[in-house]
Structures are given as structure tokens and as C-alpha cells.
mmCIF file of C-alpha atoms and ligand atoms in Angstrom:
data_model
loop_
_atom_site.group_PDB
_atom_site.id
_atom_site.type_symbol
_atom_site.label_atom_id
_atom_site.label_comp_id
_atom_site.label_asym_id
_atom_site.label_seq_id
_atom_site.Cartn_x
_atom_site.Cartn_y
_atom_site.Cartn_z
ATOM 1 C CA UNK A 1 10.553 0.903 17.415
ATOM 2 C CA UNK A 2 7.747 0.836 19.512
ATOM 3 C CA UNK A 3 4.184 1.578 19.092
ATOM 4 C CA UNK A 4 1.089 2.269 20.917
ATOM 5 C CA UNK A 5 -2.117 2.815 19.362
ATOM 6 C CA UNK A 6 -4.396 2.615 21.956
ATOM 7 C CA UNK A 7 -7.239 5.447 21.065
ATOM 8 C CA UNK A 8 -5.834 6.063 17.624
ATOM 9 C CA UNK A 9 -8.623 6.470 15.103
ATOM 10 C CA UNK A 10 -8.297 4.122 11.926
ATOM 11 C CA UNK A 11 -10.383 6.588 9.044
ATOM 12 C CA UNK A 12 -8.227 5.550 6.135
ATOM 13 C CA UNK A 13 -4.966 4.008 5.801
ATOM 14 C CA UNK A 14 -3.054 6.465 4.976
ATOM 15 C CA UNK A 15 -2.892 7.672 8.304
ATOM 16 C CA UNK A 16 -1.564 4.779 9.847
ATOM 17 C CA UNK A 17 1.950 4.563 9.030
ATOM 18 C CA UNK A 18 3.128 0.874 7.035
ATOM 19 C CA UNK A 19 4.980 0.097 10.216
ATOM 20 C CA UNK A 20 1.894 1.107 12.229
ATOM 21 C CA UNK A 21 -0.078 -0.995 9.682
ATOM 22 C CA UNK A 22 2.644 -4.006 9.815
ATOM 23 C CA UNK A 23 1.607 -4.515 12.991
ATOM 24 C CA UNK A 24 -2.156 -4.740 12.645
ATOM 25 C CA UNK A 25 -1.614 -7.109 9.924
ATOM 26 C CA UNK A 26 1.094 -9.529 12.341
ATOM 27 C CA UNK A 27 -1.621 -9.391 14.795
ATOM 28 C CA UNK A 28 -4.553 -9.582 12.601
ATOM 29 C CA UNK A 29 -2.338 -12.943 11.990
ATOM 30 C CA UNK A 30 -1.724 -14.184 15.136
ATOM 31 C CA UNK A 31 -5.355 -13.752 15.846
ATOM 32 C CA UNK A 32 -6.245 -16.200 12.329
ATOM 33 C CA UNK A 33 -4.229 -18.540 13.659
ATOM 34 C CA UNK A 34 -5.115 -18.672 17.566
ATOM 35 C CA UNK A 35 -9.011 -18.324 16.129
ATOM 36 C CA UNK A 36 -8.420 -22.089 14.059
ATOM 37 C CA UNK A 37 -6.784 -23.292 16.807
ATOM 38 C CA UNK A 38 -9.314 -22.653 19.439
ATOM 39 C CA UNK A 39 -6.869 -20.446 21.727
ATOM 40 C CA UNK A 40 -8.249 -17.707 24.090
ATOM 41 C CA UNK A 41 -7.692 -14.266 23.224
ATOM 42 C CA UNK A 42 -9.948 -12.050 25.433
ATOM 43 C CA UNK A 43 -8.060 -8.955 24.631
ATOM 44 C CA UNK A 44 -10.737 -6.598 25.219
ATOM 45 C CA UNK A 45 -12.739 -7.861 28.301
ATOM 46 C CA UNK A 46 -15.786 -6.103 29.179
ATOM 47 C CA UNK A 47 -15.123 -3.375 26.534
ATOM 48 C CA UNK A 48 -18.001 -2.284 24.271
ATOM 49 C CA UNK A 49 -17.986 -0.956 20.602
ATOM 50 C CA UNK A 50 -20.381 0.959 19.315
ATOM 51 C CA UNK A 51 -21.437 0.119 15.355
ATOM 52 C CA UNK A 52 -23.312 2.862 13.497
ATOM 53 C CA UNK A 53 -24.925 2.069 10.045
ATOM 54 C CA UNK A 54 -26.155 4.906 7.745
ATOM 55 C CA UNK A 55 -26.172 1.859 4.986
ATOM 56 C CA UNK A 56 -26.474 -2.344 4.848
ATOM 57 C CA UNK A 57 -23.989 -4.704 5.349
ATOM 58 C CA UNK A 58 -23.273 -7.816 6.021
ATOM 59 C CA UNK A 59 -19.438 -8.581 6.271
ATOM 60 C CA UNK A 60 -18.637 -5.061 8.068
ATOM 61 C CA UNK A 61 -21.362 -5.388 10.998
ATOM 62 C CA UNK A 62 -20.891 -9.678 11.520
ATOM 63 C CA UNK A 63 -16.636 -9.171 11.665
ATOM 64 C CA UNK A 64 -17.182 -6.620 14.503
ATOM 65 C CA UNK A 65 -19.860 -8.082 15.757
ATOM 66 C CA UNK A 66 -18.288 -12.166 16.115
ATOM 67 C CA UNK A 67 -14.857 -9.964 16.521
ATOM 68 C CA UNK A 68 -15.792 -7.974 19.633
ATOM 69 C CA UNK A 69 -17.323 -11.240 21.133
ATOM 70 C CA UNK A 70 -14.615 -13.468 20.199
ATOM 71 C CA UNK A 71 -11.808 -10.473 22.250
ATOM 72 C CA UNK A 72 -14.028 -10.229 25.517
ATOM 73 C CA UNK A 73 -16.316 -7.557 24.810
ATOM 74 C CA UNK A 74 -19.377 -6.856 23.689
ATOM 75 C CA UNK A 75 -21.417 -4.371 19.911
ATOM 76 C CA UNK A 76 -24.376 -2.368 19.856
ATOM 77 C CA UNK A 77 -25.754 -2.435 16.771
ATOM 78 C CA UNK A 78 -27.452 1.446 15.623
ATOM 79 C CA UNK A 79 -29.414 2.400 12.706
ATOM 80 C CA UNK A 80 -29.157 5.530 11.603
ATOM 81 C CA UNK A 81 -33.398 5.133 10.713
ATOM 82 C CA UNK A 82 -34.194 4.565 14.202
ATOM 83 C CA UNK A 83 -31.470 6.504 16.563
ATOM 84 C CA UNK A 84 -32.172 9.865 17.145
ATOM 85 C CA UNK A 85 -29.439 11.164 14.350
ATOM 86 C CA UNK A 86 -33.133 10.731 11.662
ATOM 87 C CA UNK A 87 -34.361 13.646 13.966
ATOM 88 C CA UNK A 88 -30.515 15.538 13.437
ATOM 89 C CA UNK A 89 -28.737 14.858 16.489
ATOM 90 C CA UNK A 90 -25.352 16.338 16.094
ATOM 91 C CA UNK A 91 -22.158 14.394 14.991
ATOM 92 C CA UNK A 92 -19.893 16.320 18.137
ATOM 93 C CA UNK A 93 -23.280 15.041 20.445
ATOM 94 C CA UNK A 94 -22.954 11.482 19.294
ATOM 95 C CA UNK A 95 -19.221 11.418 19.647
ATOM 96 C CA UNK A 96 -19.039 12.260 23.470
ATOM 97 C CA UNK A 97 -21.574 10.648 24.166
ATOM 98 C CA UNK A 98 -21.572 7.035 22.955
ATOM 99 C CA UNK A 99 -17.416 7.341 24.420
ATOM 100 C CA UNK A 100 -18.826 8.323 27.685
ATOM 101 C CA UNK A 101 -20.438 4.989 27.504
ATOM 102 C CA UNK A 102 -18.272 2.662 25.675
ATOM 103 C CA UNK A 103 -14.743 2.572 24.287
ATOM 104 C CA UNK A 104 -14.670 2.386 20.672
ATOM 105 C CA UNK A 105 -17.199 4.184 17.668
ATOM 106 C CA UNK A 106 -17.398 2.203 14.353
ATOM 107 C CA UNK A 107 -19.331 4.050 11.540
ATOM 108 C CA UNK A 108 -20.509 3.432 8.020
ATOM 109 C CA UNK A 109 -21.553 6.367 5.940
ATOM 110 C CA UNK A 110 -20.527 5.539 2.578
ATOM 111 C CA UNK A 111 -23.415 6.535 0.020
ATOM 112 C CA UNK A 112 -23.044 10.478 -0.313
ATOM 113 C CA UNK A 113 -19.752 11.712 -1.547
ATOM 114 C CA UNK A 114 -18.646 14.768 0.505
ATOM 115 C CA UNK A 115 -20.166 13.439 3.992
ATOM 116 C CA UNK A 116 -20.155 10.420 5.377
ATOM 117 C CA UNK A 117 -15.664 11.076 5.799
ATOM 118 C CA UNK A 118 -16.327 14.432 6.871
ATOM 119 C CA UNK A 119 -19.200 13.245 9.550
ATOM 120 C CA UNK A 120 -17.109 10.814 10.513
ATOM 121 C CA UNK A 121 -14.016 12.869 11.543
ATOM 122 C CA UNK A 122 -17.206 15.537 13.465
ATOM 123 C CA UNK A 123 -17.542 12.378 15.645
ATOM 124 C CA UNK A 124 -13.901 12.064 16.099
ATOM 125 C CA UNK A 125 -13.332 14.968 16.738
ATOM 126 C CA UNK A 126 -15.226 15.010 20.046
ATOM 127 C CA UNK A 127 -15.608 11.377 20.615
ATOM 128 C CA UNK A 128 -12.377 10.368 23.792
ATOM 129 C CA UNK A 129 -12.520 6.970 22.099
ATOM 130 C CA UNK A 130 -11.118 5.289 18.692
ATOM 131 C CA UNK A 131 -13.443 6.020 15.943
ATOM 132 C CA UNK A 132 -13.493 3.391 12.841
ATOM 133 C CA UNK A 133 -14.419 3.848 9.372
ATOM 134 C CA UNK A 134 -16.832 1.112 8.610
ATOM 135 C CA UNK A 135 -16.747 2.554 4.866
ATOM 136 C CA UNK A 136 -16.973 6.171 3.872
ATOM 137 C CA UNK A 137 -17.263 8.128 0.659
ATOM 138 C CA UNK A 138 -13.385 8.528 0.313
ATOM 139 C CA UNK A 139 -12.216 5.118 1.708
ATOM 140 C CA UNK A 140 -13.077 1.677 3.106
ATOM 141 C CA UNK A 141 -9.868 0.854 5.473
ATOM 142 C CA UNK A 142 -10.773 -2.557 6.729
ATOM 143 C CA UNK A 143 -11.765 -4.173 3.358
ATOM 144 C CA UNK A 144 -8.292 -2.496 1.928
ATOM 145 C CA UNK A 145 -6.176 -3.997 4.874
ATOM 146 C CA UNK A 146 -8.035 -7.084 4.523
ATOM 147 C CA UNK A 147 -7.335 -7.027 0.582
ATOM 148 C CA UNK A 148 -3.381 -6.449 1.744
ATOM 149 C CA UNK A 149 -3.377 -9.658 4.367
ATOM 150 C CA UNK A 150 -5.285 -12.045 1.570
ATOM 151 C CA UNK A 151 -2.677 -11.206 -1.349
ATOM 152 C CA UNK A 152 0.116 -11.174 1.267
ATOM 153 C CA UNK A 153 -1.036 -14.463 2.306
ATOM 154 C CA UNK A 154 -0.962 -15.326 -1.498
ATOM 155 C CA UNK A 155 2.029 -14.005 -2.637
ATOM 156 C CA UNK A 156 4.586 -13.266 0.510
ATOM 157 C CA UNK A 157 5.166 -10.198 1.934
ATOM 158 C CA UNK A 158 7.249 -8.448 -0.664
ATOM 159 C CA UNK A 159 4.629 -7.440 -3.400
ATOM 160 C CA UNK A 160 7.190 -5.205 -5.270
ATOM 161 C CA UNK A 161 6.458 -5.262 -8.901
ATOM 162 C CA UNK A 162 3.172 -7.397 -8.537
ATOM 163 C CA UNK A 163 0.469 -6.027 -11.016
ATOM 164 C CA UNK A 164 -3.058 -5.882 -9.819
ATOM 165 C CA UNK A 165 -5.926 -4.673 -12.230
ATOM 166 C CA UNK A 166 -8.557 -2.454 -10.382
ATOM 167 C CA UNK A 167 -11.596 -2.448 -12.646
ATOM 168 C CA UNK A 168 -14.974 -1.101 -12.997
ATOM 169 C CA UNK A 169 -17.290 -3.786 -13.726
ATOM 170 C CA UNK A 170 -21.436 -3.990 -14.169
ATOM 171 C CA UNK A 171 -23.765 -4.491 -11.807
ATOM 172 C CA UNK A 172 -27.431 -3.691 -11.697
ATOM 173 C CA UNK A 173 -28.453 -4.004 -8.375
ATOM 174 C CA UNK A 174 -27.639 -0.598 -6.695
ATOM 175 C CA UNK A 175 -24.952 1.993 -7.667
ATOM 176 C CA UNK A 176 -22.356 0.666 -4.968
ATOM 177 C CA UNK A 177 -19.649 3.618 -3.179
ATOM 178 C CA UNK A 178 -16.712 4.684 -4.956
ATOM 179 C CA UNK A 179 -14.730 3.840 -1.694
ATOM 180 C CA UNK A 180 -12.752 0.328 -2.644
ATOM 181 C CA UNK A 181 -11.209 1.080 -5.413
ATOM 182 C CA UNK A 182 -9.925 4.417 -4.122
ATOM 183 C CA UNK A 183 -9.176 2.383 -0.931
ATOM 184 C CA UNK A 184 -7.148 -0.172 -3.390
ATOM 185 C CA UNK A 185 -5.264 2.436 -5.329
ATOM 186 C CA UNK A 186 -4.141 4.554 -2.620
ATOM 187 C CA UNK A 187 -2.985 1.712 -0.363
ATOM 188 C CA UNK A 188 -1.323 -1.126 -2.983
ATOM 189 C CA UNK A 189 0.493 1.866 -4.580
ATOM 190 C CA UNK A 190 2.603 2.165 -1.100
ATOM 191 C CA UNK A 191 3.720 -1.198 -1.286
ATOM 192 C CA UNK A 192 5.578 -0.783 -4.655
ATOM 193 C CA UNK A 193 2.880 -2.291 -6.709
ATOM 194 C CA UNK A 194 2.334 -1.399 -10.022
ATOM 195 C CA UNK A 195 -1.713 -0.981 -9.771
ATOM 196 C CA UNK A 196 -3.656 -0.358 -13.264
ATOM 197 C CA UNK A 197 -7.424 1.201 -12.814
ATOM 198 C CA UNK A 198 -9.824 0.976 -15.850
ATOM 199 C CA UNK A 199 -13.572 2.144 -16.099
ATOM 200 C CA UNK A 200 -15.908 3.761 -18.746
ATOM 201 C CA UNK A 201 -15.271 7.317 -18.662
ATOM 202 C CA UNK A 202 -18.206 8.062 -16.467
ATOM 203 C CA UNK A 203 -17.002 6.096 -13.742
ATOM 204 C CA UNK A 204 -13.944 8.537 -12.451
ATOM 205 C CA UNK A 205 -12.849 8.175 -9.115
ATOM 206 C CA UNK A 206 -12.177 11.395 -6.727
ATOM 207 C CA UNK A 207 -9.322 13.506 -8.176
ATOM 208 C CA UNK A 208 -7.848 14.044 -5.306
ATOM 209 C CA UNK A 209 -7.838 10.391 -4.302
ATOM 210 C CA UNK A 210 -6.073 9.498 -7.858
ATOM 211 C CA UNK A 211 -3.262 12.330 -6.851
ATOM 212 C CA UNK A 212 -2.457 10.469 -3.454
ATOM 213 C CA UNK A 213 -2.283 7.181 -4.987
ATOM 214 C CA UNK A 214 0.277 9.158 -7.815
ATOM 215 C CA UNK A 215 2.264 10.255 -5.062
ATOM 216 C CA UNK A 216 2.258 7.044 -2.820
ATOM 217 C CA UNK A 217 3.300 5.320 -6.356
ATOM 218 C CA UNK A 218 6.293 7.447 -6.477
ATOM 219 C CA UNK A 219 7.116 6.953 -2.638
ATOM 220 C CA UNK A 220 6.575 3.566 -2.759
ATOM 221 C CA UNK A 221 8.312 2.724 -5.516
ATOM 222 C CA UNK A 222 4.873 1.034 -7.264
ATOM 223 C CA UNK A 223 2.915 2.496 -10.467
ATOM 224 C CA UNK A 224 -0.165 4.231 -10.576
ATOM 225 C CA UNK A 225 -2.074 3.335 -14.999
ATOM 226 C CA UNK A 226 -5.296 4.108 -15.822
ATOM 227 C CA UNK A 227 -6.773 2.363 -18.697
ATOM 228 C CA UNK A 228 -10.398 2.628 -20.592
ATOM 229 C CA UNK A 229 -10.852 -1.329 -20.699
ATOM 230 C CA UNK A 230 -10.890 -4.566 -18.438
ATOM 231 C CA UNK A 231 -8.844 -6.129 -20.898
ATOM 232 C CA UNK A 232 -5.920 -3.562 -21.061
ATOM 233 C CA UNK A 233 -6.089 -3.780 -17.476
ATOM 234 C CA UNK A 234 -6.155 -7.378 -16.821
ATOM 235 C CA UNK A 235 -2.886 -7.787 -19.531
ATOM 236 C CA UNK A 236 -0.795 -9.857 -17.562
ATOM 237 C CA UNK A 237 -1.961 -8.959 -14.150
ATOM 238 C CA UNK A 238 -1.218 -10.881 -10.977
ATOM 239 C CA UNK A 239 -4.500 -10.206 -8.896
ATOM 240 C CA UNK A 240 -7.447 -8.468 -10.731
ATOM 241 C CA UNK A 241 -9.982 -6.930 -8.556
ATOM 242 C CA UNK A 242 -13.080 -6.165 -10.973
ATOM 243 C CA UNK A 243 -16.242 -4.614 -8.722
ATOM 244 C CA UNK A 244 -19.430 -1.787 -9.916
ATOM 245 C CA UNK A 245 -18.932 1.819 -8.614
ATOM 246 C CA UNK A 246 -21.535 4.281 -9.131
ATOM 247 C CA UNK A 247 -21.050 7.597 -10.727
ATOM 248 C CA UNK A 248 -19.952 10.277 -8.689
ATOM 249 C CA UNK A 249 -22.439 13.213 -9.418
ATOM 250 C CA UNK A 250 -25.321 11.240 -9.394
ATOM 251 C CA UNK A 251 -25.103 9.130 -5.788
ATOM 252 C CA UNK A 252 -28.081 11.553 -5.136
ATOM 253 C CA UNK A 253 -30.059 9.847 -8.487
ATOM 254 C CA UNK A 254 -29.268 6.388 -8.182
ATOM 255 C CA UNK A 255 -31.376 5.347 -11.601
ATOM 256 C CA UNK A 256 -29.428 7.355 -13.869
ATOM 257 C CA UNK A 257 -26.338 6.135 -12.692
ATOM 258 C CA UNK A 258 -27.686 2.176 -12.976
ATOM 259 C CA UNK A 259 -29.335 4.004 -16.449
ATOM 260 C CA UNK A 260 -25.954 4.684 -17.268
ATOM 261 C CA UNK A 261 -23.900 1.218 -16.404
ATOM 262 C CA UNK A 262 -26.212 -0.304 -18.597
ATOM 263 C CA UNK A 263 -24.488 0.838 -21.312
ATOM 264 C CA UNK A 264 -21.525 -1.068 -20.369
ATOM 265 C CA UNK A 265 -22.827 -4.537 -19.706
ATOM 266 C CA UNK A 266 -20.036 -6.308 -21.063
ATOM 267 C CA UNK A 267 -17.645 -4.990 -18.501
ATOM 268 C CA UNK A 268 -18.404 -8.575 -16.481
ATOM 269 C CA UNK A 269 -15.145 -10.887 -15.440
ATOM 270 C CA UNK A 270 -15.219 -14.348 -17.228
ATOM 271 C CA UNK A 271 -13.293 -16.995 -18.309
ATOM 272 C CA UNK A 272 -12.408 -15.251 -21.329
ATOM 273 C CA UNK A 273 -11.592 -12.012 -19.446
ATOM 274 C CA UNK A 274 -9.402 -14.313 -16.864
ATOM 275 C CA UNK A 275 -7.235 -15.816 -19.792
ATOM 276 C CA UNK A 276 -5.952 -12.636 -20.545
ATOM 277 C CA UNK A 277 -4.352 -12.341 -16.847
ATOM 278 C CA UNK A 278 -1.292 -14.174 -15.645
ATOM 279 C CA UNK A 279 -2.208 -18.104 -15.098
ATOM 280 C CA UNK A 280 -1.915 -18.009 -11.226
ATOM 281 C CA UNK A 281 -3.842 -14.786 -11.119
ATOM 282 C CA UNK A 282 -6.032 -14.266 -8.441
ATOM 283 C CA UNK A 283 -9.785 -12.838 -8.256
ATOM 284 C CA UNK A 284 -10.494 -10.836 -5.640
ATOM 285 C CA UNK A 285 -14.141 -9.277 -4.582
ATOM 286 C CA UNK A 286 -15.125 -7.376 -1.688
ATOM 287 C CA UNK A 287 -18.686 -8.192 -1.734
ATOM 288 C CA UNK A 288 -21.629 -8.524 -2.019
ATOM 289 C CA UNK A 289 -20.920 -9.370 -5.999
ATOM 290 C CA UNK A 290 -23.351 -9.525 -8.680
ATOM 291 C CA UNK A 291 -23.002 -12.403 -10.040
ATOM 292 C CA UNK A 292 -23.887 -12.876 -13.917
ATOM 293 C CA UNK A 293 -23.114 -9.450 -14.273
ATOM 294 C CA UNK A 294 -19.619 -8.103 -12.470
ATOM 295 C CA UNK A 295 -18.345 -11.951 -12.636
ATOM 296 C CA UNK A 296 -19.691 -15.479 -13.555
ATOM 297 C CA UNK A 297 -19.971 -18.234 -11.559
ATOM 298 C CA UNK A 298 -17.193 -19.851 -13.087
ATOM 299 C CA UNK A 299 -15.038 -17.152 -12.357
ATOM 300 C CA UNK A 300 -15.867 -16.495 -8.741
ATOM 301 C CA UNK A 301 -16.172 -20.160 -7.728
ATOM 302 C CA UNK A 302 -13.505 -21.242 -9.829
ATOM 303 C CA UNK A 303 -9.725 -22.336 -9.188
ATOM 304 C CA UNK A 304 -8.498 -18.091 -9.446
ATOM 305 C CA UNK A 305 -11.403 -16.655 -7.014
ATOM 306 C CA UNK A 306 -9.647 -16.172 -3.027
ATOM 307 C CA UNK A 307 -13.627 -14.365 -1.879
ATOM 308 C CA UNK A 308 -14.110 -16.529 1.113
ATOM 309 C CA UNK A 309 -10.190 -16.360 2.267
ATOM 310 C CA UNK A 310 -10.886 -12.618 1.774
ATOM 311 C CA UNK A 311 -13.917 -12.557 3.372
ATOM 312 C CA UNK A 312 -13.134 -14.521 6.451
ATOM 313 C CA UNK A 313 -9.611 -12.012 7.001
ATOM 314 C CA UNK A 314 -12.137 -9.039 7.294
ATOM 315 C CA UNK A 315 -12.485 -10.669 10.866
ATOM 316 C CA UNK A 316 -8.843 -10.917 11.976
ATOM 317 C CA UNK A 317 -8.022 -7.676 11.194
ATOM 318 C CA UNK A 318 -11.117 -5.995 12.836
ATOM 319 C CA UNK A 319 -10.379 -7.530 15.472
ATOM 320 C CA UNK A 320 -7.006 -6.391 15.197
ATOM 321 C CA UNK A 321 -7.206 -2.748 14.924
ATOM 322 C CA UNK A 322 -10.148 -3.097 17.632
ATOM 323 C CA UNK A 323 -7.348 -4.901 20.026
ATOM 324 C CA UNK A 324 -4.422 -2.077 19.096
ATOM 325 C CA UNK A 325 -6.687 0.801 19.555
ATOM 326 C CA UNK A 326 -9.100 -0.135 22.323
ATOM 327 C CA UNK A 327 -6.495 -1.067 25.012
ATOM 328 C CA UNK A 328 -6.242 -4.728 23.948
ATOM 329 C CA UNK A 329 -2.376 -4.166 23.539
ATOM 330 C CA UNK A 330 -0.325 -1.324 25.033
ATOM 331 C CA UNK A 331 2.739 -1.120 23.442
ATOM 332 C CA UNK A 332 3.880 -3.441 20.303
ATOM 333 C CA UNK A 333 7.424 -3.607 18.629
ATOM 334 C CA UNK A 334 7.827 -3.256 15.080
HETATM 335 N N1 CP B 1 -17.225 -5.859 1.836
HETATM 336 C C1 CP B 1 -18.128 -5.320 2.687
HETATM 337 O O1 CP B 1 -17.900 -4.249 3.279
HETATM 338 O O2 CP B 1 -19.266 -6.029 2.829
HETATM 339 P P1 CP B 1 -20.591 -5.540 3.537
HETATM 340 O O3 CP B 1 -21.136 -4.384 2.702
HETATM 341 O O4 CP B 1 -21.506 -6.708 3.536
HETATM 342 O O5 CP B 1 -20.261 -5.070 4.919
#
């Protein structure tokens, strides 16, 4: 079959298809490999994307950033502070424009639950060029394709049957989005893997974001558990993914939430915590981490933790997506 997905949006995985994904992920391949090897791949020449922060990052804006410079092209950078959006310029205004000008919109809007998805699709909506989802409320698709590459890379490409543990863990530096593990749990569950969630009973994730990763489960052929406890969840797990989420109703009251966590402190990831998982388990992290608190040092620089192989493939596959859905690549087979 053949594809093109020049001016598709990518806003969450699920609407990419897994062939449509295969490809970004062969590519997002390719790319690794022709990056360590020093060969030119100016697949977007002259071609500008436009990145839009409503919150901090550091992976998210540096992949796009090194990844439009490394395919030809060129980022603007854009605060959400200091653009004219802090005075209430208009999502629909903001999408025409900025594709008027360039030829692909990145945004992050990932603190509020409710908005940042539903300003991102305004933009879309009016925008003539891709729009990507830097991390939202609801998901964060290029961390959760990244995720998919590193344990492919781990484990081969059929992950049938492969348990990974997707757990709350404590963190008190700032009550992060609820967007990876719903990104986790919706996508692994379409690849027939058997994916168990735990968290403190505060800590729920959307409902309806728990209902598509049910029904991807059953299409997939995977599992979708939820459990009260790291250690039910890390029971003989393959790849265990503990992060901190913040509590949904109270993203607008960020001390009560961190209030809250601090009642479970000793959800952290150790040694002891890794014994309980499946000897060649891997660690996983999106980042930023608190360390001494989600995961020791001994943990996440030990012989289990993949966090720089993970965070080094969040540039191939921005890049990637960038070079299927900014004209980089026409039409691919697959
Ligand atoms: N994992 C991730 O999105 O990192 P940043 O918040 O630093 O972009």
C-alpha cells in the first residue's frame, strides 16, 4: 500500500493508522542510522516549523529544533508569555497565519485538562499546514512513538504478550500532565501488549482515555489491568515505566495536588522495586525525572535504565513525522 502524509496532522496516535505509524518509525530509523553515520538527509530544505510553548521543555523544543536543522530547514521558537496569544489572539488567527508563513505548527499545551487538545485542533482547523502535538492534556504522541521505537529496538518488533507496568510514582517538584501515561496505555495496548497501570486512587487518568485503551486492548489483541500498587504492577513485567502525574481536578491548584502525592512517598522505583520485575526488564522515563523520589540513582543509571537511548530517539522520529508530513517524502510503501 502506499501512503502519503504530506500535511497530515500528528495530534495523537490514534489517528495515524499502525501502518501509517510503521512507517514513521522505519524512517525515524533510517534517519538514526544515516544521523551516526554522518550521511546527508536535507529532506526539508528551506522549510520552516513553527514551535509554540504554553509550558517548559527541554527534550520536545531541542529534537525539533537540532531535527529541523539537521533535514534542511529551519524553528522559530514562541512563548506563549511574550506572543501576542497573552493578549488573546485567537487559535483560528494563529493557525492561518503562522501557515501563511511557514509549513509546519508544533504546539505544547499540556497543563490544563480540557484545552490545550481542544486549542490545538482550533489551530488545525484553520492552519493549511501539519499541526504537531508537542504534548497536550489528552496525549503526548512523540514521547509515545519514541517509547514504541526504544522497546522495539529492545525487544524486536513483535511485542505480543510483552508486559509493561505503567505506574504512578512521587515527585515533588511540580504536578507533571496526565498525558504519558494515557499516551502509553492507549498506544502499547494496539500492539498486543498486555499493559498494567497502577496509582493511588487520586491519581485516575481520563475515563475516556482508559475506554480507548480497553478497546484498542481488545483490537489489538493486548490487555488493558489496573492495579493500586507499583509492586502488583511491576510482578513480572518486561519494561516498567514508573513517572508523577498530577491530579486531574486540581491542575488549576498545583499545591494540593503536590499536598496530596506526599502522602504517597514511597511510590519511588528502586532496587528493591526492580527485583520484583523480570531480570532483563527495562526502565523507561520520559523526563525530566525526579530523582530520589520517582527513581534512585541506582535505578536510573543502572544496568535496566534505556533514558538516554530513549531520549536521543525523540529526535529521529521528530524528524520523521516532520519529513512525512512537511513534504520531505511524497509517497512511502508500507
Ligand atoms: N519528555 C519530554 O517531553 O521532555 P521535555 O518536557 O523536556 O520536552
Amino acid at each position: 500500500m502506499t501512503h502519503n502524509l504530506e500535511g497530515r496532522d500528528f495530534i495523537t496516535t490514534q489517528e495515524w493508522t499502525t501502518d501509517e505509524l510503521e512507517l514513521a518509525l522505519n524512517l525515524a530509523a533510517d534517519l538514526k542510522d544515516k544521523k551516526r553515520t554522518n550521511k546527508p538527509h536535507r529532506l526539508l530544505t528551506d522549510k520552516t516549523v513553527f514551535l509554540f510553548f504554553f509550558d517548559k521543555s527541554t527534550r520536545t523544543r531541542n529534537s525539533f529544533e537540532a531535527g529541523i536543522t539537521q533535514l534542511g530547514g529551519h524553528a522559530h521558537f514562541i512563548e506563549a508569555s511574550t506572543s501576542q496569544v497573552a493578549h488573546g489572539e485567537s487559535p483560528k488567527d494563529m493557525g492561518i497565519i503562522l501557515s501563511s508563513y511557514g509549513h509546519g505548527i508544533a504546539i505544547r499545551h499540556d497543563l490544563v485538562p480540557g484545552e490545550g487538545n481542544k486549542y490545538m485542533r482550533e489551530v488545525a482547523e484553520h492552519a493549511s499546514a501539519p499541526v504537531f502535538n508537542m504534548q497536550c492534556d489528552v496525549d503526548h504522541p512523540f514521547q509515545t512513538l519514541t517509547d514504541l521505537m526504544t522497546i522495539r529496538e529492545k525487544f524486536g518488533n513483535n511485542l505480543k504478550g510483552l508486559k509493561i507496568a505503567v505506574s504512578w510514582a512521587y515527585a515533588p517538584s511540580y504536578a507533571k500532565p496526565i498525558s504519558v501515561p494515557q499516551g502509553l496505555i492507549t498506544l502499547m495496548t494496539r500492539y498486543g501488549m498486555d499493559v498494567t497501570l497502577a496509582h493511588p486512587p487520586e491519581f485516575k487518568l481520563m475515563d475516556d482515555q482508559i475506554e480507548l485503551a480497553r478497546n484498542n486492548a481488545q483490537t489489538g489483541g493486548g490487555k488493558l489491568e489496573i492495579v493500586d500498587s507499583m509492586d502488583a504492577a511491576f510482578e513480572n513485567a518486561d519494561i516498567v515505566y514508573p513517572k508523577s502525574w498530577g491530579v486531574l481536578d486540581l491542575f488549576g491548584n498545583p499545591d494540593e495536588a503536590l499536598k496530596l502525592a506526599a502522602n504517597y512517598k514511597d511510590w519511588i522505583c528502586d532496587d528493591k522495586m526492580m527485583s520484583i520485575a523480570n531480570k532483563e526488564a527495562i526502565y523507561m522515563h520520559c523526563l525530566p525525572a525526579d530523582r530520589g523520589n520517582e527513581v534512585t540513582d541506582s535505578v536510573i543509571d543502572g544496568p535496566h535504565s534505556v533514558i538516554y537511548q530513549e531520549a536521543e530517539n525523540r529526535l529521529h522520529t521528530c524528524k520523521a513525522v516532520m519529513a512525512l508530513t512537511m513534504g520531505g517524502i511524497k509517497n512511502q510503501s508500507g
